[in-house]
Coordinates of C-alpha atoms in Angstrom, one line a residue:
M399 CA -8.1 -10.8 -9.0
E400 CA -11.3 -13.2 -9.1
E401 CA -14.4 -11.9 -7.7
N402 CA -14.9 -14.8 -5.0
E403 CA -11.1 -14.1 -3.9
S404 CA -11.6 -10.7 -3.5
K405 CA -14.2 -10.8 -1.6
H406 CA -12.8 -13.5 0.7
M407 CA -10.1 -11.3 1.1
F408 CA -12.5 -9.3 2.5
L409 CA -14.2 -11.0 5.5
A410 CA -13.2 -8.1 8.0
T411 CA -15.3 -5.4 6.6
E412 CA -17.9 -8.3 5.4
F413 CA -18.4 -9.7 8.8
R414 CA -19.1 -6.5 10.8
T415 CA -21.2 -5.2 7.9
K416 CA -23.3 -8.3 8.3
L417 CA -23.0 -8.0 12.1
L418 CA -24.4 -4.4 12.0
T419 CA -27.2 -5.4 10.0
D420 CA -28.5 -8.4 11.8
V421 CA -28.1 -6.2 15.0
Q422 CA -30.2 -3.2 13.5
N423 CA -32.5 -6.2 12.1
C424 CA -33.6 -7.6 15.3
L425 CA -33.8 -4.1 17.1
K426 CA -36.6 -3.3 14.1
S427 CA -38.4 -7.0 14.9
R428 CA -39.2 -5.4 18.4
N429 CA -39.7 -1.9 17.4
I430 CA -36.9 -0.3 19.0
A431 CA -35.2 2.5 17.4
C432 CA -31.3 1.6 15.5
D433 CA -30.6 5.0 13.9
K434 CA -27.2 5.1 16.4
I435 CA -25.9 1.8 16.7
C436 CA -22.9 1.0 15.5
V437 CA -21.1 -2.3 16.3
V438 CA -16.8 -1.2 17.0
K439 CA -14.0 -3.6 16.9
R440 CA -11.9 -3.8 20.1
V441 CA -8.1 -3.5 20.0
R442 CA -7.2 -5.4 23.4
D443 CA -8.2 -7.7 26.0
L444 CA -9.5 -9.7 23.1
H445 CA -10.5 -12.4 25.1
D446 CA -13.6 -10.3 26.9
G447 CA -14.4 -9.9 23.1
D448 CA -13.7 -9.3 19.5
Y449 CA -16.6 -6.7 18.5
C450 CA -19.2 -5.0 20.9
V451 CA -22.2 -2.8 20.6
P452 CA -21.7 0.5 23.1
K453 CA -24.1 0.5 26.1
G454 CA -24.8 3.9 24.9
C455 CA -26.2 2.8 21.7
L456 CA -28.5 0.5 24.0
P457 CA -29.8 3.0 26.3
K458 CA -33.6 1.8 26.3
V459 CA -33.4 -2.0 25.4
T460 CA -34.0 -4.2 28.7
N461 CA -31.7 -7.1 29.8
E462 CA -34.0 -9.4 29.2
I463 CA -34.2 -8.4 25.7
L464 CA -30.9 -8.2 25.3
E465 CA -30.6 -11.9 25.9
E466 CA -32.9 -12.4 23.4
I467 CA -30.9 -10.8 20.9
C468 CA -27.9 -12.4 21.5
E469 CA -29.3 -16.2 20.7
E470 CA -30.8 -14.7 17.9
L471 CA -27.9 -13.4 16.7
K472 CA -25.1 -16.8 17.7
E473 CA -27.9 -18.7 15.7
S474 CA -28.4 -16.3 12.7
N475 CA -24.6 -14.9 12.0
T476 CA -23.0 -17.8 10.7
N477 CA -21.8 -18.4 7.1
H478 CA -19.4 -20.3 4.7
H479 CA -16.2 -18.3 6.3
L480 CA -16.6 -16.7 9.5
K481 CA -19.3 -17.1 12.4
L482 CA -20.1 -16.3 16.0
C483 CA -18.7 -18.9 19.0
K484 CA -20.5 -16.5 21.6
V485 CA -22.6 -13.6 22.1
T486 CA -23.3 -11.8 25.6
T487 CA -24.4 -8.6 26.8
S488 CA -23.0 -7.2 29.8
K489 CA -22.8 -4.0 32.2
H490 CA -20.8 -1.9 29.9
F491 CA -20.9 -3.1 26.6
G492 CA -24.5 -3.4 25.6
L493 CA -23.8 -6.6 22.8
T494 CA -20.5 -8.9 22.6
F495 CA -19.5 -10.6 20.1
Y496 CA -16.9 -13.3 19.8
L497 CA -15.4 -14.9 17.0
E498 CA -14.5 -18.4 16.5
R499 CA -11.0 -18.5 16.4
P500 CA -9.4 -21.9 14.9
L501 CA -12.6 -20.9 11.3
T502 CA -11.4 -17.4 11.2
F503 CA -7.5 -18.2 11.2
K504 CA -8.1 -21.1 8.5
S505 CA -10.9 -18.9 6.9
T506 CA -8.1 -16.2 6.4
L507 CA -4.5 -17.3 6.3
V508 CA -5.2 -20.1 4.0
P509 CA -6.2 -17.1 1.6
F510 CA -3.9 -15.3 2.3
W511 CA -0.6 -17.9 1.5
E512 CA -2.7 -20.1 -1.5
N513 CA -3.2 -16.4 -3.2
G514 CA -0.3 -14.3 -2.3
I515 CA -0.1 -10.7 -1.7
S516 CA 1.2 -8.5 -4.6
L517 CA 0.7 -4.7 -4.6
S518 CA -2.4 -5.1 -6.1
S519 CA -3.6 -8.5 -4.1
F520 CA -6.2 -6.9 -2.4
C521 CA -8.4 -3.9 -3.9
D522 CA -9.7 -3.2 -7.6
V523 CA -11.1 0.7 -6.6
G524 CA -9.2 2.0 -9.2
N525 CA -10.2 -0.9 -12.1
G526 CA -7.4 -0.1 -14.1
A527 CA -7.2 4.0 -14.2
H528 CA -5.1 6.0 -15.3
V529 CA -3.4 8.1 -12.8
L530 CA 0.2 10.4 -13.3
V531 CA 1.3 11.5 -9.3
A532 CA 3.4 14.7 -9.6
S533 CA 5.5 16.5 -7.9
S534 CA 7.7 19.8 -8.5
D535 CA 11.1 21.6 -6.9
W536 CA 10.2 25.0 -8.5
H537 CA 8.6 26.4 -5.2
S538 CA 11.3 25.0 -2.5
R539 CA 13.8 27.3 -1.1
S540 CA 16.7 25.9 -2.1
S541 CA 16.9 23.3 -4.1
G542 CA 16.8 19.8 -2.3
D543 CA 15.9 21.2 1.0
L544 CA 14.1 18.8 3.5
E545 CA 11.0 20.2 2.3
D546 CA 11.7 19.0 -1.1
L547 CA 12.4 15.8 -0.3
R548 CA 9.3 14.9 2.0
S549 CA 7.7 15.9 -1.3
I550 CA 10.0 12.9 -3.0
V551 CA 9.3 10.1 -0.1
V552 CA 4.9 10.8 -0.7
L553 CA 5.1 10.9 -4.3
E554 CA 6.9 7.7 -3.9
H555 CA 4.4 6.2 -1.5
V556 CA 1.5 7.5 -3.3
T557 CA 2.4 5.8 -6.2
H558 CA 3.0 1.9 -4.7
L559 CA -0.7 3.0 -2.1
L560 CA -2.4 3.8 -5.7
K561 CA -1.6 1.1 -7.4
G562 CA -2.4 -0.9 -4.2
A563 CA -5.5 0.9 -5.1
G564 CA -5.4 -0.5 -8.3
Y565 CA -4.9 2.1 -10.5
C566 CA -2.3 2.2 -13.1
V567 CA 0.0 4.9 -12.1
E568 CA 2.6 6.6 -13.6
A569 CA 4.9 9.3 -11.1
V570 CA 6.9 12.2 -12.7
R571 CA 8.7 14.9 -11.2
C572 CA 9.0 18.7 -12.7
C573 CA 12.8 19.8 -11.7
Q574 CA 14.5 23.0 -12.6
Q575 CA 17.3 20.6 -13.6
K576 CA 17.6 17.6 -14.9
K577 CA 18.9 15.4 -11.3
S578 CA 17.7 12.4 -9.1
S579 CA 16.8 11.9 -5.9
P580 CA 19.4 12.8 -2.6
D581 CA 22.0 9.3 -2.5
L582 CA 21.3 6.9 0.1
L583 CA 17.0 6.7 -0.2
D584 CA 16.9 4.8 -3.8
I585 CA 14.1 6.1 -5.3
T586 CA 13.7 6.6 -8.4
I587 CA 11.5 8.9 -10.2
P588 CA 11.4 9.6 -13.8
S589 CA 11.7 13.7 -14.3
I590 CA 11.3 16.6 -16.4
A591 CA 13.2 19.8 -16.9
L592 CA 13.1 22.4 -19.0
T593 CA 15.1 21.9 -22.4
G594 CA 17.0 25.0 -24.7
Q595 CA 13.7 23.7 -27.4
M596 CA 11.2 23.8 -24.7
S597 CA 12.5 27.3 -23.9
V598 CA 11.8 28.3 -27.6
D599 CA 8.3 27.0 -27.5
C600 CA 7.6 29.1 -24.2
K601 CA 8.5 31.9 -26.5
D602 CA 6.4 30.6 -29.5
L603 CA 3.5 30.5 -27.3
V604 CA 3.6 33.6 -25.9
K605 CA 3.7 35.1 -28.3
T606 CA 0.4 33.4 -30.4
L607 CA -1.3 33.3 -27.2
V608 CA -3.3 36.6 -27.8
V609 CA -4.7 35.7 -31.5
N610 CA -5.9 31.8 -30.5
N611 CA -7.1 32.1 -26.7
S612 CA -10.0 33.7 -25.2
Y613 CA -9.3 33.9 -21.8
C614 CA -5.7 36.0 -22.8
K615 CA -5.3 39.9 -23.6
G616 CA -1.7 41.4 -24.2
S617 CA -0.4 43.7 -22.3
H618 CA 1.8 46.6 -23.0
Q619 CA 2.6 48.1 -20.1
S620 CA 6.0 47.5 -18.0
F621 CA 4.8 45.4 -15.5
G622 CA 9.0 44.3 -13.6
R623 CA 9.5 41.2 -13.3
C624 CA 6.5 39.9 -10.9
D625 CA 6.7 37.2 -8.2
S626 CA 3.6 34.7 -9.8
D627 CA 2.5 33.9 -6.3
V628 CA 1.7 37.1 -5.6
P629 CA -1.4 39.2 -6.9
C630 CA 0.0 41.9 -9.3
K631 CA -1.1 44.9 -8.3
H632 CA -1.4 46.6 -11.8
V633 CA -4.2 44.5 -13.0
K634 CA -7.9 44.1 -12.4
L635 CA -10.7 42.8 -13.2
G636 CA -14.0 44.1 -14.3
K637 CA -17.7 42.9 -13.1
D638 CA -17.4 40.9 -16.6
S639 CA -14.6 38.7 -15.2
S640 CA -12.3 40.6 -18.1
V641 CA -9.1 42.2 -17.8
C642 CA -9.4 46.1 -17.7
A643 CA -6.4 48.8 -18.3
A644 CA -3.4 49.1 -16.1
S645 CA -3.5 51.3 -13.7
D646 CA -2.3 54.9 -12.7
S647 CA 1.1 53.6 -10.9
V648 CA 1.6 51.8 -14.2
S649 CA 3.5 55.2 -15.9
K650 CA 5.8 54.0 -18.8
P651 CA 3.7 51.9 -21.7
C652 CA 6.4 50.1 -22.8
G653 CA 7.6 45.9 -23.6
M654 CA 10.6 46.2 -21.9
D655 CA 11.8 44.9 -18.4
K656 CA 13.7 46.8 -16.1
E657 CA 15.8 45.3 -14.5
T658 CA 17.7 44.3 -18.2
G659 CA 16.4 46.4 -20.4
Q660 CA 15.6 43.8 -23.2
Q661 CA 12.2 43.8 -25.3
Q662 CA 9.2 41.3 -23.4
T663 CA 6.1 39.5 -24.8
K664 CA 3.7 39.6 -21.7
V665 CA 0.1 38.2 -21.7
I666 CA -2.9 38.7 -18.7
L667 CA -4.9 35.1 -18.4
N668 CA -8.2 35.4 -17.1
L669 CA -8.4 32.6 -14.4
Q670 CA -11.3 33.2 -12.9
R671 CA -13.2 33.8 -16.4
F672 CA -12.2 30.1 -16.8
V673 CA -12.9 28.6 -12.9
E674 CA -15.6 30.0 -13.9
D675 CA -16.5 28.7 -17.7
K676 CA -15.3 25.4 -16.7
Q677 CA -17.7 25.1 -13.5
L678 CA -14.4 24.2 -11.0
P679 CA -15.1 24.5 -7.2
V680 CA -13.4 27.4 -5.4
G681 CA -13.5 28.2 -1.8
K682 CA -12.8 26.2 1.2
D683 CA -12.7 22.4 -0.9
G684 CA -11.5 23.5 -4.5
Y685 CA -9.4 26.5 -5.8
D686 CA -8.3 29.5 -4.2
K687 CA -11.0 32.2 -4.6
N688 CA -7.3 34.8 -5.2
L689 CA -6.7 33.2 -8.1
K690 CA -7.7 35.9 -10.5
F691 CA -5.3 36.0 -13.3
S692 CA -2.0 34.5 -14.1
E693 CA 0.8 37.1 -15.7
L694 CA 2.9 35.4 -18.5
Y695 CA 6.1 36.8 -19.8
C696 CA 9.0 35.6 -22.3
G697 CA 11.9 37.8 -23.9
E698 CA 15.2 36.9 -24.9
D699 CA 16.7 35.4 -21.8
T700 CA 14.1 35.4 -19.3
I701 CA 10.7 33.2 -18.8
S702 CA 8.3 33.8 -16.2
E703 CA 8.4 30.6 -13.5
T704 CA 5.0 30.1 -13.8
L705 CA 5.0 29.4 -17.6
K706 CA 8.0 27.2 -17.2
E707 CA 6.1 24.5 -14.7
A708 CA 2.9 25.0 -16.7
Y709 CA 5.2 24.1 -19.8
L710 CA 6.8 21.5 -18.2
L711 CA 3.2 19.8 -16.7
H712 CA 2.2 19.9 -20.5
E713 CA 4.8 18.0 -21.8
A714 CA 4.8 15.6 -18.3
I715 CA 0.7 14.7 -19.4
G716 CA 1.3 14.8 -22.9
K717 CA 3.9 12.2 -22.3
L718 CA 1.1 9.8 -20.4
Q719 CA -1.6 11.4 -23.0
K720 CA -1.5 7.9 -25.0
H721 CA -2.3 6.0 -21.8
G722 CA -5.6 7.5 -21.2
T723 CA -4.6 9.6 -18.3
S724 CA -8.1 10.6 -16.2
T725 CA -6.3 12.4 -12.8
V726 CA -3.8 13.9 -12.1
V727 CA -2.3 13.8 -8.6
H728 CA -0.2 17.1 -7.5
I729 CA 2.1 16.5 -4.4
V730 CA 2.9 20.0 -2.9
P731 CA 3.9 21.2 0.4
D732 CA 1.0 23.6 2.1
S733 CA 3.4 26.4 1.2
A734 CA 3.3 26.2 -2.3
Y735 CA -0.5 24.8 -2.5
F736 CA -1.7 28.3 -4.1
S737 CA 1.5 28.9 -6.6
Q738 CA 1.0 25.1 -7.3
Q739 CA -2.6 26.1 -8.0
R740 CA -1.9 28.7 -10.5
V741 CA 0.1 26.6 -12.4
D742 CA -2.3 23.9 -12.7
L743 CA -5.4 26.2 -14.3
T744 CA -2.6 28.2 -16.0
T745 CA -2.4 24.6 -17.5
R746 CA -5.6 24.3 -18.3
T747 CA -6.1 27.4 -19.5
I748 CA -3.8 27.8 -22.5
W749 CA -4.5 24.2 -23.0
P750 CA -8.1 23.4 -22.5
E751 CA -8.9 20.6 -24.9
E752 CA -6.0 18.6 -24.2
H753 CA -6.2 19.4 -20.2
S754 CA -9.7 17.7 -19.7
H755 CA -9.1 15.4 -17.2
K756 CA -9.8 15.9 -13.2
Q757 CA -6.6 16.9 -11.5
V758 CA -6.6 17.0 -7.6
Y759 CA -3.5 17.8 -4.7
L760 CA -1.9 15.8 -1.7
V761 CA -0.7 18.7 0.4
H762 CA 2.2 17.8 3.1
G763 CA 3.1 20.0 5.9
P764 CA 6.3 21.6 6.1
V765 CA 9.5 19.8 8.1
K766 CA 11.2 21.5 10.4
A767 CA 14.0 21.1 13.7
R768 CA 12.8 19.3 16.4
R769 CA 14.9 21.9 18.4
Q770 CA 17.6 24.5 17.9
T771 CA 20.4 22.2 17.4
Q772 CA 24.6 22.9 15.9
A773 CA 24.1 20.7 13.2
N774 CA 25.0 22.5 9.4
V775 CA 22.3 20.4 7.9
K776 CA 20.8 22.9 5.4
T777 CA 19.9 20.4 2.6
A778 CA 18.5 16.8 2.3
T779 CA 21.9 15.6 1.1
D780 CA 23.4 16.7 4.2
F781 CA 20.2 15.3 7.0
V782 CA 20.6 11.8 4.5
Q783 CA 24.3 11.8 5.6
L784 CA 23.6 13.2 9.2
R785 CA 21.1 9.6 9.0
F786 CA 23.4 7.6 7.9
S787 CA 26.6 8.5 9.4
Q788 CA 24.5 7.9 13.0
M789 CA 23.1 4.4 11.6
K790 CA 26.7 3.6 11.3
S791 CA 27.6 4.6 14.6
A792 CA 25.0 2.7 16.3
A793 CA 26.3 -0.3 14.1
V794 CA 30.2 0.0 14.9
M795 CA 28.8 0.2 19.1
K796 CA 26.6 -3.6 18.5
Y797 CA 29.4 -5.1 15.5
G798 CA 32.3 -3.5 16.3
E799 CA 35.3 -3.2 13.7
E800 CA 33.6 -5.8 11.6
V801 CA 31.1 -3.1 10.4
N802 CA 33.3 -2.3 7.1
G803 CA 33.1 -2.9 2.9
P804 CA 30.9 -2.9 0.6
G805 CA 28.4 -5.0 2.3
W806 CA 27.9 -3.3 5.6
Q807 CA 28.0 0.2 3.3
S808 CA 24.7 -1.2 1.8
T809 CA 23.1 -3.0 4.7
I810 CA 23.5 0.5 6.5
S811 CA 22.1 2.8 3.1
V812 CA 19.0 0.5 3.1
L813 CA 18.6 1.3 6.9
T814 CA 19.0 4.8 6.6
S815 CA 16.6 4.6 3.6
A816 CA 13.8 3.1 5.2
G817 CA 14.8 5.2 8.4
I818 CA 14.6 8.5 6.8
K819 CA 11.0 7.1 5.1
F820 CA 9.4 6.6 8.5
E821 CA 10.8 9.9 9.4
M822 CA 8.6 11.4 6.7
L823 CA 5.9 9.0 6.4
S824 CA 4.5 8.1 10.2
T825 CA 3.1 12.1 10.5
V826 CA -0.4 13.2 8.5
S827 CA 0.2 14.6 6.0
R828 CA -0.8 18.8 6.4
S829 CA 1.0 17.8 10.3
T830 CA 4.8 19.3 10.0
V831 CA 7.4 16.4 10.3
K832 CA 10.0 17.8 13.2
L833 CA 13.2 16.1 13.3
D834 CA 15.9 16.0 15.1
L835 CA 19.0 17.1 13.6
S836 CA 21.4 17.0 16.5
E837 CA 24.7 15.4 16.0
G838 CA 26.0 12.4 17.4
E839 CA 23.7 9.8 19.0
S840 CA 21.9 11.9 21.0
G841 CA 19.8 12.7 17.1
A842 CA 19.4 8.9 16.8
G843 CA 16.0 9.3 19.3
S844 CA 13.3 7.1 18.8
D845 CA 12.0 8.2 16.0
T846 CA 14.8 7.5 13.6
R847 CA 15.6 4.1 14.5
T848 CA 11.8 3.0 13.9
G849 CA 12.7 2.2 10.2
S850 CA 15.6 0.3 11.5
F851 CA 13.7 -2.2 14.2
V852 CA 11.3 -2.8 11.3
M853 CA 13.5 -4.5 9.4
Y854 CA 15.1 -6.5 12.5
N855 CA 12.1 -7.7 12.8
C856 CA 11.3 -8.6 9.4
A857 CA 15.0 -10.5 9.6
R858 CA 14.5 -11.8 12.2
L859 CA 11.8 -13.9 9.9
T860 CA 13.5 -14.6 7.5
T861 CA 16.4 -16.1 10.0
L862 CA 13.8 -18.0 11.5
F863 CA 12.4 -19.8 7.6
K864 CA 16.3 -20.4 7.0
H865 CA 16.8 -22.7 10.5
F866 CA 14.3 -24.5 9.9
E867 CA 15.2 -25.5 6.0
E868 CA 18.9 -26.1 7.3
S869 CA 17.6 -28.2 9.6
V870 CA 14.8 -30.1 7.4
G871 CA 17.4 -30.8 4.9
K872 CA 20.0 -32.5 7.9
G873 CA 16.7 -34.5 9.1
Q874 CA 16.3 -32.9 12.1
Y875 CA 12.8 -31.6 11.8
P876 CA 10.1 -33.2 8.7
P877 CA 9.2 -31.1 5.3
L878 CA 6.2 -28.0 6.3
P879 CA 2.8 -29.8 4.9
N880 CA 0.3 -28.2 2.8
I881 CA -1.5 -25.4 4.6
A882 CA -4.2 -27.4 3.9
D883 CA -3.4 -29.8 6.5
V884 CA -2.2 -27.4 8.6
D885 CA -4.5 -27.0 11.7
F886 CA -4.5 -23.7 12.9
S887 CA -7.3 -24.3 15.8
L888 CA -3.9 -25.1 18.0
L889 CA -3.1 -21.2 18.0
R890 CA -4.4 -20.7 21.1
D891 CA -2.0 -18.4 23.0
E892 CA -3.8 -14.6 23.1
D893 CA -0.6 -12.6 21.5
E894 CA -1.3 -14.8 18.5
W895 CA -5.1 -13.6 17.8
S896 CA -3.6 -10.4 18.4
L897 CA -1.6 -10.1 15.8
F898 CA -4.1 -11.8 13.7
F899 CA -7.2 -10.5 14.7
L900 CA -5.4 -6.2 14.6
Y901 CA -3.0 -6.6 12.4
I902 CA -3.4 -9.7 9.5
F903 CA -7.1 -9.6 10.0
P904 CA -8.2 -6.1 8.8
Y905 CA -5.3 -5.9 6.6
P906 CA -6.3 -5.5 3.3
D907 CA -9.2 -3.4 4.8
L908 CA -6.5 -1.1 5.5
I909 CA -4.8 -0.8 2.1
R910 CA -8.4 0.5 0.4
E911 CA -9.3 2.4 3.1
T912 CA -5.8 4.3 2.8
V913 CA -7.1 5.7 -0.6
E914 CA -10.1 6.5 0.7
E915 CA -10.9 9.2 -1.8
L916 CA -8.9 10.3 -4.9
V917 CA -11.3 12.3 -6.3
P918 CA -13.8 14.0 -4.0
K919 CA -17.5 13.1 -5.0
A920 CA -18.8 16.4 -3.7
G921 CA -15.9 18.0 -6.5
G922 CA -13.1 19.4 -4.0
I923 CA -10.0 19.4 -5.1
S924 CA -8.3 17.7 -2.2
A925 CA -7.7 14.2 -2.6
K926 CA -8.1 11.8 0.6
I927 CA -5.2 9.9 1.0
H928 CA -3.3 8.7 4.5
T929 CA -0.1 8.5 4.0
H930 CA 0.1 8.0 7.5
K931 CA -1.3 4.7 7.8
I932 CA 1.3 1.9 6.3
C933 CA 4.0 3.6 8.5
N934 CA 2.1 3.6 12.2
L935 CA 0.5 -0.3 10.6
L936 CA 4.5 -1.2 10.4
I937 CA 5.5 0.2 13.8
S938 CA 2.9 -1.6 16.0
F939 CA 2.6 -4.4 14.3
S940 CA 6.5 -4.7 14.8
H941 CA 6.1 -4.0 18.5
S942 CA 3.5 -6.5 19.1
L943 CA 5.5 -9.2 17.1
S944 CA 8.8 -8.3 18.8
S945 CA 7.3 -9.1 22.4
Y946 CA 5.3 -12.0 21.2
Y947 CA 8.5 -13.6 18.8
S948 CA 10.9 -13.9 22.1
R949 CA 8.7 -15.0 24.2
I950 CA 7.1 -18.0 22.2
H951 CA 10.0 -20.6 21.0
I952 CA 8.8 -21.3 17.6
L953 CA 11.1 -24.1 16.5
G954 CA 10.6 -26.8 19.2
E955 CA 11.1 -30.1 19.8
N956 CA 11.0 -33.3 16.9
R957 CA 7.9 -35.0 18.6
P958 CA 4.6 -36.2 16.7
H959 CA 2.9 -34.1 19.3
L960 CA 4.7 -31.5 19.2
L961 CA 4.7 -30.7 15.6
P962 CA 2.0 -29.3 14.4
L963 CA 1.3 -26.5 16.9
M964 CA 5.1 -26.0 15.1
Y965 CA 3.5 -26.4 12.1
A966 CA 1.1 -23.7 13.0
R967 CA 3.0 -21.2 13.9
L968 CA 5.5 -21.3 11.1
Y969 CA 2.6 -20.6 8.9
F970 CA 1.4 -17.8 10.7
M971 CA 4.9 -16.6 11.0
K972 CA 5.5 -16.9 7.1
I973 CA 2.2 -14.7 6.8
V974 CA 2.6 -12.0 9.1
Y975 CA 6.2 -11.9 7.2
K976 CA 4.2 -11.3 3.7
V977 CA 2.2 -8.9 5.1
L978 CA 5.2 -6.9 6.9
S979 CA 7.4 -7.3 3.3
H980 CA 4.0 -6.0 1.7
A981 CA 3.4 -3.4 3.9
L982 CA 6.9 -2.5 3.6
R983 CA 6.7 -2.3 -0.3
L984 CA 4.2 0.3 -0.3
L985 CA 6.7 2.4 1.5
G986 CA 9.3 1.9 -0.9
V987 CA 11.1 -0.1 1.4
E988 CA 12.7 -3.5 0.5
P989 CA 12.3 -5.9 3.3
M990 CA 16.0 -7.1 4.2
S991 CA 16.8 -10.9 4.2
Q992 CA 19.7 -10.3 7.5
L993 CA 21.1 -7.8 10.0

């Protein structure tokens, strides 16, 4: 995207920033403190103004001075694309700003239409940097559980968000065995699983670590099989962070596994010293302070879980190393955050030269049932099937026995996938997702129908456009003119301005804000990616659109004095559809043309 086009897309942020600067300059010229001044975007009653400076920000400014500032701002705050038509002062708002609507409509809608909207239309924050987004199912309590399903959905969404922010993104799933996401979700993510050759390589690796790695020390004691997520009580670290001898609780110095009796090779990696040497962050915003070591072992038929995961992560990154991967983003449930940090550090400690890139985390909360139910939902597949049957039952109630055949099967599958993604993504990532797992219609509450409601509104718009084109073909309407010839000043309905100002005008800024900070500048390891924002925008946008569409008749009579307004509304609805479609694709959902 050309630089001038990019700036043109971000009119909302640009204008608001300039407005704040102008207000501050007006106050400074009068020797009035302006440290706490803020310009707030209004979200309701827009007929009373679009932006405001709250009265509390101007406690010592008299009404006379405010009146002077209003006149000064109205004259000074103009540019090629936007300008103020009115600035007022009132009892509750120190300053209230009104945008000139016709100019704002045209300055935003025309570029949206002419430049199009693709995944990377608005933002170049990433500047083409290569990112690997990875998740793992090794931490799942059971194969394919609901927490794992949330990881898959978040992984797909983050991949699209980062692409939309200007990054070159690859996604991968580190799996216990080769498998795909649950049926009906239509999520395709490359996966990597441990092969027989990888197992051989793991064993060879452990045998050579003691000789080749300064952070490694061999252990000839029988530690038994240790859960890698729990610090082993038989190992302690000295004051210099070196690995001390095993404690007295280890009585048999042998290399045998207690359970299998097989000979094992075991090593201990000093993660604490590695973190200190590399000056990695520790504590609240960094790695867990209890990550002091990593115990790796392998026998004839056994390999420690941490070693398997570390090797898989190494292989996944290695396949993308040719692209110059600069950052790895781990999508991980909160319950596995500690153990995934161990895998991360283990990988970097074993292959320090090959893993110098940054590694950050996006942690999501658990998935729980909203209330005790009798539904037999034990896996993600069970959950998807439950939602599919509920969606089908709802369709049968509305359309009757005609709900049959591959066409309906495909439609219901798409709606089911959309509904599940909305359920998983409408909640802030660190919060718990609570699902209603009741069988039958009682479980198909408003949360489960949100996705289909958004899809329904998209389908209504495509049906509108289809009807218009058919009418043009029959000679009932003239063809749609060029957008440059459309008079957007005819869009005078308050709901039209609300749809525009609250959803279309700030949409490019929202895309940029979802990826607030991929790699924290302060040195932490928690990526600031807001996975709930797009989903919540779609929900609110769809409700507002539905209210407007039900009240306003878009296709009117073919009369010369009515056609200009119809053309303005048609273009407006087409751009609304573009924004909705773009946002849905960021969720991994393809909008439907009809329901």
